[in-house]
mmCIF file of C-alpha atoms in Angstrom:
data_model
loop_
_atom_site.group_PDB
_atom_site.id
_atom_site.type_symbol
_atom_site.label_atom_id
_atom_site.label_comp_id
_atom_site.label_asym_id
_atom_site.label_seq_id
_atom_site.Cartn_x
_atom_site.Cartn_y
_atom_site.Cartn_z
ATOM 1 C CA UNK A 279 15.835 5.153 19.865
ATOM 2 C CA UNK A 280 16.396 2.916 23.084
ATOM 3 C CA UNK A 281 18.476 4.066 26.047
ATOM 4 C CA UNK A 282 21.534 2.297 24.810
ATOM 5 C CA UNK A 283 21.539 4.420 22.010
ATOM 6 C CA UNK A 284 21.613 7.725 24.190
ATOM 7 C CA UNK A 285 24.915 9.627 24.551
ATOM 8 C CA UNK A 286 24.918 9.313 28.185
ATOM 9 C CA UNK A 287 24.754 5.729 28.152
ATOM 10 C CA UNK A 288 27.405 5.477 25.241
ATOM 11 C CA UNK A 289 29.694 7.400 27.404
ATOM 12 C CA UNK A 290 30.004 4.423 29.484
ATOM 13 C CA UNK A 291 31.293 2.481 26.532
ATOM 14 C CA UNK A 292 35.243 2.502 25.407
ATOM 15 C CA UNK A 293 37.475 0.151 23.393
ATOM 16 C CA UNK A 294 39.643 -0.383 26.139
ATOM 17 C CA UNK A 295 37.508 -0.210 29.267
ATOM 18 C CA UNK A 296 33.491 -1.160 29.384
ATOM 19 C CA UNK A 297 33.510 -1.972 32.912
ATOM 20 C CA UNK A 298 31.087 0.983 33.880
ATOM 21 C CA UNK A 299 28.935 -0.091 31.044
ATOM 22 C CA UNK A 300 28.734 -3.820 32.254
ATOM 23 C CA UNK A 301 27.776 -3.065 35.783
ATOM 24 C CA UNK A 302 25.268 -0.522 34.690
ATOM 25 C CA UNK A 303 23.797 -3.231 32.503
ATOM 26 C CA UNK A 304 23.825 -5.623 35.557
ATOM 27 C CA UNK A 305 22.130 -3.114 37.676
ATOM 28 C CA UNK A 306 19.525 -2.634 35.296
ATOM 29 C CA UNK A 307 18.579 -6.122 34.731
ATOM 30 C CA UNK A 308 18.035 -6.507 38.357
ATOM 31 C CA UNK A 309 15.710 -3.474 38.632
ATOM 32 C CA UNK A 310 13.998 -2.995 35.165
ATOM 33 C CA UNK A 311 11.397 -5.696 36.065
ATOM 34 C CA UNK A 312 11.103 -4.467 39.453
ATOM 35 C CA UNK A 313 10.140 -0.790 37.873
ATOM 36 C CA UNK A 314 8.114 -2.109 35.212
ATOM 37 C CA UNK A 315 5.845 -4.394 37.304
ATOM 38 C CA UNK A 316 5.411 -2.125 40.316
ATOM 39 C CA UNK A 317 2.881 -0.071 39.221
ATOM 40 C CA UNK A 318 0.940 -3.260 38.364
ATOM 41 C CA UNK A 319 1.104 -4.924 41.479
ATOM 42 C CA UNK A 320 0.371 -1.695 43.653
ATOM 43 C CA UNK A 321 -2.889 -0.905 44.828
ATOM 44 C CA UNK A 322 -1.944 2.818 44.675
ATOM 45 C CA UNK A 323 -2.564 4.395 41.233
ATOM 46 C CA UNK A 324 0.357 6.956 40.095
ATOM 47 C CA UNK A 325 1.536 7.823 37.021
ATOM 48 C CA UNK A 326 4.269 5.662 35.460
ATOM 49 C CA UNK A 327 7.237 5.294 37.264
ATOM 50 C CA UNK A 328 8.634 2.539 35.255
ATOM 51 C CA UNK A 329 12.069 1.670 33.535
ATOM 52 C CA UNK A 330 11.008 1.373 30.125
ATOM 53 C CA UNK A 331 8.972 4.290 29.706
ATOM 54 C CA UNK A 332 10.093 6.979 32.406
ATOM 55 C CA UNK A 333 14.003 5.955 32.802
ATOM 56 C CA UNK A 334 14.253 5.620 28.872
ATOM 57 C CA UNK A 335 12.656 9.110 28.696
ATOM 58 C CA UNK A 336 14.907 10.482 31.467
ATOM 59 C CA UNK A 337 18.118 9.397 29.626
ATOM 60 C CA UNK A 338 17.119 10.964 26.527
ATOM 61 C CA UNK A 339 16.254 14.467 28.422
ATOM 62 C CA UNK A 340 19.582 13.939 30.091
ATOM 63 C CA UNK A 341 21.072 14.010 26.331
ATOM 64 C CA UNK A 342 19.412 17.265 25.873
ATOM 65 C CA UNK A 343 20.566 18.874 28.954
ATOM 66 C CA UNK A 344 24.101 18.103 28.870
ATOM 67 C CA UNK A 345 26.485 20.559 27.509
ATOM 68 C CA UNK A 346 28.322 18.578 25.110
ATOM 69 C CA UNK A 347 30.747 20.701 23.891
ATOM 70 C CA UNK A 348 31.991 21.703 27.077
ATOM 71 C CA UNK A 349 35.114 20.625 28.709
ATOM 72 C CA UNK A 350 32.894 20.285 31.979
ATOM 73 C CA UNK A 351 30.789 17.641 30.594
ATOM 74 C CA UNK A 352 30.700 14.717 32.981
ATOM 75 C CA UNK A 353 33.323 12.176 33.105
ATOM 76 C CA UNK A 354 32.816 8.382 32.515
ATOM 77 C CA UNK A 355 32.443 7.694 36.470
ATOM 78 C CA UNK A 356 30.175 10.685 36.661
ATOM 79 C CA UNK A 357 28.036 9.519 33.685
ATOM 80 C CA UNK A 358 27.928 6.111 35.385
ATOM 81 C CA UNK A 359 26.719 7.973 38.711
ATOM 82 C CA UNK A 360 24.020 9.566 36.856
ATOM 83 C CA UNK A 361 22.965 6.611 34.513
ATOM 84 C CA UNK A 362 22.663 4.168 37.807
ATOM 85 C CA UNK A 363 20.700 7.040 39.677
ATOM 86 C CA UNK A 364 18.214 7.277 36.937
ATOM 87 C CA UNK A 365 17.399 3.312 37.391
ATOM 88 C CA UNK A 366 17.123 3.682 41.153
ATOM 89 C CA UNK A 367 15.559 7.234 41.755
ATOM 90 C CA UNK A 368 12.036 5.969 41.777
ATOM 91 C CA UNK A 369 12.631 2.680 43.256
ATOM 92 C CA UNK A 370 10.198 3.459 46.112
ATOM 93 C CA UNK A 371 7.394 4.070 43.912
ATOM 94 C CA UNK A 372 7.644 0.668 42.635
ATOM 95 C CA UNK A 373 7.970 -1.053 46.065
ATOM 96 C CA UNK A 374 6.869 1.394 48.444
ATOM 97 C CA UNK A 375 4.390 3.702 46.611
ATOM 98 C CA UNK A 376 2.524 4.742 49.657
ATOM 99 C CA UNK A 377 5.696 6.601 50.809
ATOM 100 C CA UNK A 378 5.480 8.801 47.577
ATOM 101 C CA UNK A 379 6.081 11.950 49.385
ATOM 102 C CA UNK A 380 9.512 10.842 50.848
ATOM 103 C CA UNK A 381 10.509 8.362 48.316
ATOM 104 C CA UNK A 382 13.907 10.077 47.152
ATOM 105 C CA UNK A 383 14.902 9.631 51.060
ATOM 106 C CA UNK A 384 13.551 6.038 51.206
ATOM 107 C CA UNK A 385 15.800 4.973 47.940
ATOM 108 C CA UNK A 386 18.617 6.909 49.486
ATOM 109 C CA UNK A 387 18.497 4.966 52.809
ATOM 110 C CA UNK A 388 17.986 1.573 50.785
ATOM 111 C CA UNK A 389 21.073 2.232 48.830
ATOM 112 C CA UNK A 390 23.147 2.687 51.740
ATOM 113 C CA UNK A 391 21.658 -0.229 53.609
ATOM 114 C CA UNK A 392 22.600 -2.602 50.516
ATOM 115 C CA UNK A 393 26.150 -1.087 50.363
ATOM 116 C CA UNK A 394 26.698 -1.892 54.076
ATOM 117 C CA UNK A 395 24.834 -5.140 54.438
ATOM 118 C CA UNK A 396 27.099 -8.298 55.267
ATOM 119 C CA UNK A 397 24.919 -9.988 52.738
ATOM 120 C CA UNK A 398 25.822 -10.142 49.058
ATOM 121 C CA UNK A 399 23.464 -8.052 47.129
ATOM 122 C CA UNK A 400 23.448 -6.368 43.766
ATOM 123 C CA UNK A 401 24.618 -3.044 45.161
ATOM 124 C CA UNK A 402 27.359 -4.154 47.344
ATOM 125 C CA UNK A 403 28.600 -6.968 44.754
ATOM 126 C CA UNK A 404 28.967 -4.249 41.788
ATOM 127 C CA UNK A 405 29.641 -0.993 43.762
ATOM 128 C CA UNK A 406 32.442 0.356 46.009
ATOM 129 C CA UNK A 407 30.826 2.364 49.170
ATOM 130 C CA UNK A 408 32.129 5.615 47.780
ATOM 131 C CA UNK A 409 30.312 5.085 44.456
ATOM 132 C CA UNK A 410 27.189 3.955 46.355
ATOM 133 C CA UNK A 411 27.245 7.062 48.458
ATOM 134 C CA UNK A 412 27.590 9.575 45.551
ATOM 135 C CA UNK A 413 24.437 7.849 43.893
ATOM 136 C CA UNK A 414 22.501 7.599 46.564
ATOM 137 C CA UNK A 415 23.015 11.617 47.344
ATOM 138 C CA UNK A 416 22.209 12.070 43.552
ATOM 139 C CA UNK A 417 19.089 10.502 44.103
ATOM 140 C CA UNK A 418 18.164 12.255 47.565
ATOM 141 C CA UNK A 419 18.538 15.569 45.632
ATOM 142 C CA UNK A 420 16.062 14.647 42.833
ATOM 143 C CA UNK A 421 13.014 15.208 44.955
ATOM 144 C CA UNK A 422 12.338 17.251 47.849
ATOM 145 C CA UNK A 423 11.258 15.182 51.079
ATOM 146 C CA UNK A 424 7.596 15.812 52.207
ATOM 147 C CA UNK A 425 6.771 15.035 55.985
ATOM 148 C CA UNK A 426 3.593 16.369 57.845
ATOM 149 C CA UNK A 427 2.992 19.218 55.287
ATOM 150 C CA UNK A 428 6.579 20.493 55.428
ATOM 151 C CA UNK A 429 8.912 20.167 52.611
ATOM 152 C CA UNK A 430 12.591 19.453 53.102
ATOM 153 C CA UNK A 431 14.663 21.068 50.571
ATOM 154 C CA UNK A 432 17.194 18.404 49.511
ATOM 155 C CA UNK A 433 19.300 20.534 47.318
ATOM 156 C CA UNK A 434 20.002 23.018 50.019
ATOM 157 C CA UNK A 435 21.103 20.058 52.184
ATOM 158 C CA UNK A 436 23.251 18.783 49.650
ATOM 159 C CA UNK A 437 24.999 22.110 48.730
ATOM 160 C CA UNK A 438 25.558 22.595 52.676
ATOM 161 C CA UNK A 439 27.200 19.372 52.700
ATOM 162 C CA UNK A 440 29.308 19.828 49.453
ATOM 163 C CA UNK A 441 30.356 23.449 49.703
ATOM 164 C CA UNK A 442 32.854 22.116 52.504
ATOM 165 C CA UNK A 443 34.776 19.868 50.528
ATOM 166 C CA UNK A 444 37.853 21.230 49.151
ATOM 167 C CA UNK A 445 38.097 22.312 45.494
ATOM 168 C CA UNK A 446 40.408 19.797 44.989
ATOM 169 C CA UNK A 447 37.872 16.890 45.713
ATOM 170 C CA UNK A 448 36.618 17.487 41.994
ATOM 171 C CA UNK A 449 34.365 14.552 41.987
ATOM 172 C CA UNK A 450 32.432 15.258 45.354
ATOM 173 C CA UNK A 451 31.882 18.730 44.184
ATOM 174 C CA UNK A 452 29.857 17.494 41.203
ATOM 175 C CA UNK A 453 27.370 15.381 43.021
ATOM 176 C CA UNK A 454 25.283 18.598 43.464
ATOM 177 C CA UNK A 455 25.299 19.206 39.543
ATOM 178 C CA UNK A 456 24.515 15.669 38.790
ATOM 179 C CA UNK A 457 21.860 16.000 41.299
ATOM 180 C CA UNK A 458 20.001 18.546 39.452
ATOM 181 C CA UNK A 459 20.527 17.326 36.334
ATOM 182 C CA UNK A 460 18.598 14.229 37.314
ATOM 183 C CA UNK A 461 16.009 16.602 39.107
ATOM 184 C CA UNK A 462 15.361 18.636 35.949
ATOM 185 C CA UNK A 463 15.567 15.556 33.380
ATOM 186 C CA UNK A 464 12.857 14.056 35.647
ATOM 187 C CA UNK A 465 10.800 16.980 35.774
ATOM 188 C CA UNK A 466 10.923 17.333 32.039
ATOM 189 C CA UNK A 467 9.354 14.066 31.723
ATOM 190 C CA UNK A 468 5.815 15.607 31.471
ATOM 191 C CA UNK A 469 4.885 14.762 27.744
ATOM 192 C CA UNK A 470 2.392 12.417 26.208
ATOM 193 C CA UNK A 471 5.362 10.175 25.426
ATOM 194 C CA UNK A 472 5.330 9.187 29.022
ATOM 195 C CA UNK A 473 1.859 7.628 28.742
ATOM 196 C CA UNK A 474 1.924 3.774 28.382
ATOM 197 C CA UNK A 475 -1.512 3.051 29.454
ATOM 198 C CA UNK A 476 -4.880 4.106 28.555
ATOM 199 C CA UNK A 477 -6.681 6.292 31.315
ATOM 200 C CA UNK A 478 -9.260 3.604 31.451
ATOM 201 C CA UNK A 479 -6.703 0.950 32.340
ATOM 202 C CA UNK A 480 -5.387 2.734 35.160
ATOM 203 C CA UNK A 481 -8.414 2.203 37.812
ATOM 204 C CA UNK A 482 -8.870 5.584 39.106
ATOM 205 C CA UNK A 483 -11.291 6.031 41.925
ATOM 206 C CA UNK A 484 -12.340 9.782 41.623
ATOM 207 C CA UNK A 485 -13.241 9.343 45.311
ATOM 208 C CA UNK A 486 -9.984 9.034 46.445
ATOM 209 C CA UNK A 487 -7.755 11.991 46.871
ATOM 210 C CA UNK A 488 -4.686 10.589 45.660
ATOM 211 C CA UNK A 489 -6.081 9.274 42.493
ATOM 212 C CA UNK A 490 -7.724 12.534 41.861
ATOM 213 C CA UNK A 491 -4.332 14.064 42.072
ATOM 214 C CA UNK A 492 -2.918 11.553 39.654
ATOM 215 C CA UNK A 493 -5.493 12.004 37.495
ATOM 216 C CA UNK A 494 -4.572 15.700 37.120
ATOM 217 C CA UNK A 495 -0.991 14.643 36.605
ATOM 218 C CA UNK A 496 -2.298 12.139 33.707
ATOM 219 C CA UNK A 497 -4.092 15.125 32.242
ATOM 220 C CA UNK A 498 -0.933 17.053 31.876
ATOM 221 C CA UNK A 499 0.846 14.183 30.211
ATOM 222 C CA UNK A 500 -1.958 14.426 27.466
ATOM 223 C CA UNK A 501 -1.716 18.232 27.252
ATOM 224 C CA UNK A 502 1.969 18.373 26.952
ATOM 225 C CA UNK A 503 3.452 17.510 23.343
ATOM 226 C CA UNK A 504 7.101 18.204 23.689
ATOM 227 C CA UNK A 505 9.594 20.070 25.483
ATOM 228 C CA UNK A 506 12.530 21.484 23.625
ATOM 229 C CA UNK A 507 15.248 24.254 23.264
ATOM 230 C CA UNK A 508 14.216 27.268 21.577
ATOM 231 C CA UNK A 509 16.414 27.731 18.770
ATOM 232 C CA UNK A 510 15.911 31.427 18.639
ATOM 233 C CA UNK A 511 16.720 31.817 22.590
ATOM 234 C CA UNK A 512 19.154 29.320 23.530
ATOM 235 C CA UNK A 513 18.463 29.936 27.271
ATOM 236 C CA UNK A 514 14.617 29.213 26.792
ATOM 237 C CA UNK A 515 12.992 26.255 26.896
ATOM 238 C CA UNK A 516 9.556 25.533 24.808
ATOM 239 C CA UNK A 517 6.706 23.856 25.962
ATOM 240 C CA UNK A 518 4.870 22.556 23.244
ATOM 241 C CA UNK A 519 0.907 21.918 23.768
ATOM 242 C CA UNK A 520 -1.067 19.242 22.186
ATOM 243 C CA UNK A 521 -3.477 21.605 20.418
ATOM 244 C CA UNK A 522 -5.869 18.791 19.265
ATOM 245 C CA UNK A 523 -6.229 17.487 22.914
ATOM 246 C CA UNK A 524 -6.219 20.971 24.597
ATOM 247 C CA UNK A 525 -9.636 21.857 25.932
ATOM 248 C CA UNK A 526 -11.632 19.047 24.970
ATOM 249 C CA UNK A 527 -11.943 17.045 28.330
ATOM 250 C CA UNK A 528 -10.960 19.177 31.264
ATOM 251 C CA UNK A 529 -12.276 22.910 32.407
ATOM 252 C CA UNK A 530 -8.761 23.076 34.311
ATOM 253 C CA UNK A 531 -6.504 22.605 31.270
ATOM 254 C CA UNK A 532 -5.338 26.194 31.763
ATOM 255 C CA UNK A 533 -4.187 25.622 35.390
ATOM 256 C CA UNK A 534 -2.350 22.416 34.655
ATOM 257 C CA UNK A 535 -0.398 23.929 32.079
ATOM 258 C CA UNK A 536 0.570 26.743 34.211
ATOM 259 C CA UNK A 537 1.422 24.341 36.598
ATOM 260 C CA UNK A 538 3.773 22.507 34.515
ATOM 261 C CA UNK A 539 5.401 25.489 33.111
ATOM 262 C CA UNK A 540 6.051 27.231 36.644
ATOM 263 C CA UNK A 541 7.056 24.022 38.372
ATOM 264 C CA UNK A 542 9.915 23.184 35.502
ATOM 265 C CA UNK A 543 10.944 26.942 35.999
ATOM 266 C CA UNK A 544 11.225 26.222 39.851
ATOM 267 C CA UNK A 545 13.575 23.450 38.797
ATOM 268 C CA UNK A 546 15.612 25.999 36.658
ATOM 269 C CA UNK A 547 16.201 27.897 39.800
ATOM 270 C CA UNK A 548 17.749 24.645 41.524
ATOM 271 C CA UNK A 549 20.195 24.595 38.483
ATOM 272 C CA UNK A 550 21.181 28.386 39.147
ATOM 273 C CA UNK A 551 21.466 27.742 43.051
ATOM 274 C CA UNK A 552 23.850 24.976 42.503
ATOM 275 C CA UNK A 553 25.809 27.068 39.752
ATOM 276 C CA UNK A 554 26.244 29.737 42.303
ATOM 277 C CA UNK A 555 27.406 27.974 45.217
ATOM 278 C CA UNK A 556 30.349 26.076 43.357
ATOM 279 C CA UNK A 557 32.989 27.011 41.077
ATOM 280 C CA UNK A 558 31.461 27.675 37.676
ATOM 281 C CA UNK A 559 33.892 25.693 35.844
ATOM 282 C CA UNK A 560 32.289 22.718 37.224
ATOM 283 C CA UNK A 561 29.051 23.140 35.714
ATOM 284 C CA UNK A 562 28.212 20.453 33.218
ATOM 285 C CA UNK A 563 24.751 21.390 31.828
ATOM 286 C CA UNK A 564 23.181 23.847 29.328
ATOM 287 C CA UNK A 565 21.919 26.785 31.412
ATOM 288 C CA UNK A 566 18.127 27.728 30.979
ATOM 289 C CA UNK A 567 16.419 30.456 32.198
ATOM 290 C CA UNK A 568 12.780 30.539 31.350
ATOM 291 C CA UNK A 569 9.688 28.429 30.089
ATOM 292 C CA UNK A 570 7.565 29.788 27.255
ATOM 293 C CA UNK A 571 4.343 27.647 26.171
ATOM 294 C CA UNK A 572 3.948 27.440 22.663
ATOM 295 C CA UNK A 573 0.857 26.426 20.351
ATOM 296 C CA UNK A 574 1.754 25.372 16.632
ATOM 297 C CA UNK A 575 -1.727 26.381 15.740
ATOM 298 C CA UNK A 576 -3.035 29.019 17.929
ATOM 299 C CA UNK A 577 -0.696 32.252 18.582
ATOM 300 C CA UNK A 578 -3.815 33.942 20.335
ATOM 301 C CA UNK A 579 -3.935 30.839 22.868
ATOM 302 C CA UNK A 580 -0.207 30.655 23.307
ATOM 303 C CA UNK A 581 -0.325 34.310 24.369
ATOM 304 C CA UNK A 582 -3.131 34.038 27.039
ATOM 305 C CA UNK A 583 -1.564 30.694 28.496
ATOM 306 C CA UNK A 584 1.739 32.231 29.128
ATOM 307 C CA UNK A 585 -0.061 35.550 30.522
ATOM 308 C CA UNK A 586 -2.356 33.155 32.939
ATOM 309 C CA UNK A 587 0.629 31.193 33.790
ATOM 310 C CA UNK A 588 2.649 34.364 34.986
ATOM 311 C CA UNK A 589 -0.453 35.330 36.985
ATOM 312 C CA UNK A 590 -0.500 32.062 38.777
ATOM 313 C CA UNK A 591 2.996 32.151 39.383
ATOM 314 C CA UNK A 592 2.655 35.995 40.631
ATOM 315 C CA UNK A 593 -0.219 34.833 43.117
ATOM 316 C CA UNK A 594 1.707 31.580 44.446
ATOM 317 C CA UNK A 595 4.303 34.065 45.582
ATOM 318 C CA UNK A 596 2.067 36.517 47.095
ATOM 319 C CA UNK A 597 0.397 33.287 49.025
ATOM 320 C CA UNK A 598 3.560 31.773 50.183
ATOM 321 C CA UNK A 599 4.899 35.206 51.506
ATOM 322 C CA UNK A 600 1.980 36.076 53.672
#
């Protein structure tokens, strides 16, 4: 299924008005080649942050997160904001990869610079300032900003801004909700479906600290088969491991799977923070509480991995409170 077949993109189209779909298409045509070619041009080796794999996977994840049966599901305009934010959220990973730790803020600033530029460009030629601002804020919220070893909590920043808006300003109050949808959909793209190049083609240098970290992330992709909603417990996500891959290359596999589980659960906490900060009627997404590691072939291993992940989470919490 290509991205135009996802429900979040189809939502932009109607028989009477397809303006938002046409604008999304125009922005995609500008940035798709930039994103797809960026990783190959860069001398910084990170995992796939392109359009054709990563962004397309995010659209599919958004489809799974939206509560389509709810009257609170995003409006056409809000889907447009979210769909464009998907395209642009990792722009700096293609054009400024060394700014990875603050890439959400860099993209935010680029969008605002373009909308305010006196020269005609693909942003101010297609968007009005209020649209660009909402899209930029959603992108800012999709990832915390790390500077000099400190992490800036962008979700808290957005909550502090938007809780001051009057409840009648419905659209603005929904920006935080859209930001956590993108944030979680992005985090869920951690399966082997994200791999578009063999490890040998990545040219990782084991002596380079950034490359070693990227190798760990690449290994995570190899280990995770899929992430899906648990049919028996609707508020739980199942992290299905790739049993055939597990344990054959790395002695760190247990740690890596624990990191994936606990990172997704931390993003679930962000959805709860936004849900608590604003009127509940504004919530357009399904609410998940936990992540459970699932093995299709080895129930014993499944139990051990979940217990180990909980120990890792507890230790991390203890270390951060010292």
